[in-house]
């Protein structure tokens, strides 16, 4: 039985190396502020508006997302920075996103 290998046309700068496998970003993208930073992981938070049908008004809601922080970007991203994350395959129980790029630093956000 032969293994069928599919080749994806994804640019090399969009592929992030893991220890034994590659991570391909795909799906939804979000921008948010880094609230917590851990080893190889960050927590970002952003606000969104949710429509409440009963009252015919909108309410603000905060969403927190856990994202994988690549080792190449670990030194340049700090708490308070505005970053962009993109969906990828599930990497753990909580982590389903990966950090793509840093948009603004903490001094530029304020």
XYZ file of C-alpha atoms in Angstrom:
110
model
C 0.000 0.000 0.000
C 1.381 3.394 -0.981
C 1.090 6.551 1.072
C -0.593 9.370 -0.794
C 1.115 12.673 -0.121
C -0.591 15.922 -0.982
C 1.405 19.028 -1.751
C -0.044 22.298 -0.507
C 0.790 25.611 -2.163
C 1.544 27.473 1.067
C 4.359 30.052 1.143
C 7.349 29.081 3.286
C 6.948 32.121 5.558
C 3.446 30.891 6.534
C 4.644 27.437 7.655
C 5.815 27.169 11.256
C 8.042 24.321 12.384
C 7.107 22.140 15.312
C 9.500 19.565 16.749
C 8.272 16.716 14.571
C 5.446 18.195 12.459
C 4.666 21.363 10.522
C 1.852 23.733 11.453
C -0.198 25.132 8.572
C -2.273 28.237 9.429
C -5.728 28.199 7.857
C -9.190 29.493 8.677
C -10.172 32.520 10.751
C -7.855 35.377 11.745
C -8.186 37.694 14.734
C -6.327 40.701 16.101
C -6.025 41.166 19.831
C -3.957 42.472 22.711
C -1.630 40.076 24.538
C -2.897 39.692 28.125
C -0.621 36.884 29.349
C 2.568 35.354 28.014
C 3.815 31.863 28.809
C 6.507 29.616 27.385
C 5.407 28.884 23.757
C 1.892 30.279 24.420
C 0.077 33.630 24.695
C -3.435 34.667 25.678
C -4.979 37.419 23.563
C -8.164 39.337 24.260
C -10.416 41.371 21.983
C -13.878 42.917 22.207
C -16.786 42.201 19.910
C -20.391 43.341 19.670
C -23.187 40.792 20.132
C -26.761 41.562 19.103
C -29.404 40.853 21.787
C -32.633 40.138 19.944
C -34.951 40.639 22.940
C -33.789 44.208 23.613
C -32.884 45.036 19.991
C -29.520 46.349 21.130
C -25.883 45.347 21.139
C -23.741 44.321 24.091
C -19.952 44.264 24.358
C -18.342 40.902 24.935
C -14.701 40.029 25.565
C -13.171 36.959 23.955
C -9.955 35.299 25.092
C -7.972 33.031 22.786
C -4.945 30.884 23.598
C -2.403 30.838 20.770
C 0.897 29.075 20.074
C 3.890 31.395 20.160
C 6.642 30.273 17.739
C 10.158 30.258 19.174
C 11.312 32.694 16.481
C 8.837 35.352 17.736
C 9.144 34.678 21.471
C 11.553 37.553 22.208
C 9.775 40.249 20.179
C 6.240 39.801 21.613
C 5.423 41.162 25.083
C 2.314 41.684 27.223
C 0.265 44.585 25.837
C 1.290 44.195 22.184
C -1.292 44.045 19.396
C -0.838 40.804 17.438
C -2.554 38.835 14.687
C -3.428 35.146 15.153
C -4.739 32.601 12.659
C -6.526 29.303 13.132
C -4.646 26.021 12.674
C -5.161 22.391 13.590
C -5.704 21.690 17.324
C -2.291 21.694 19.002
C -3.588 20.911 22.499
C -6.786 20.997 24.539
C -6.879 24.826 24.492
C -4.595 25.924 21.667
C -6.148 26.075 18.175
C -4.467 29.276 16.926
C -0.931 30.373 16.076
C 0.636 33.842 16.207
C 1.223 35.148 12.675
C 2.693 38.614 13.212
C 3.100 41.534 15.577
C 1.117 44.595 14.481
C 1.996 47.187 17.144
C 4.102 47.258 20.283
C 2.780 48.276 23.699
C 3.995 51.878 23.295
C 2.183 52.296 19.946
C -1.115 50.744 21.162
C -1.685 53.387 23.874
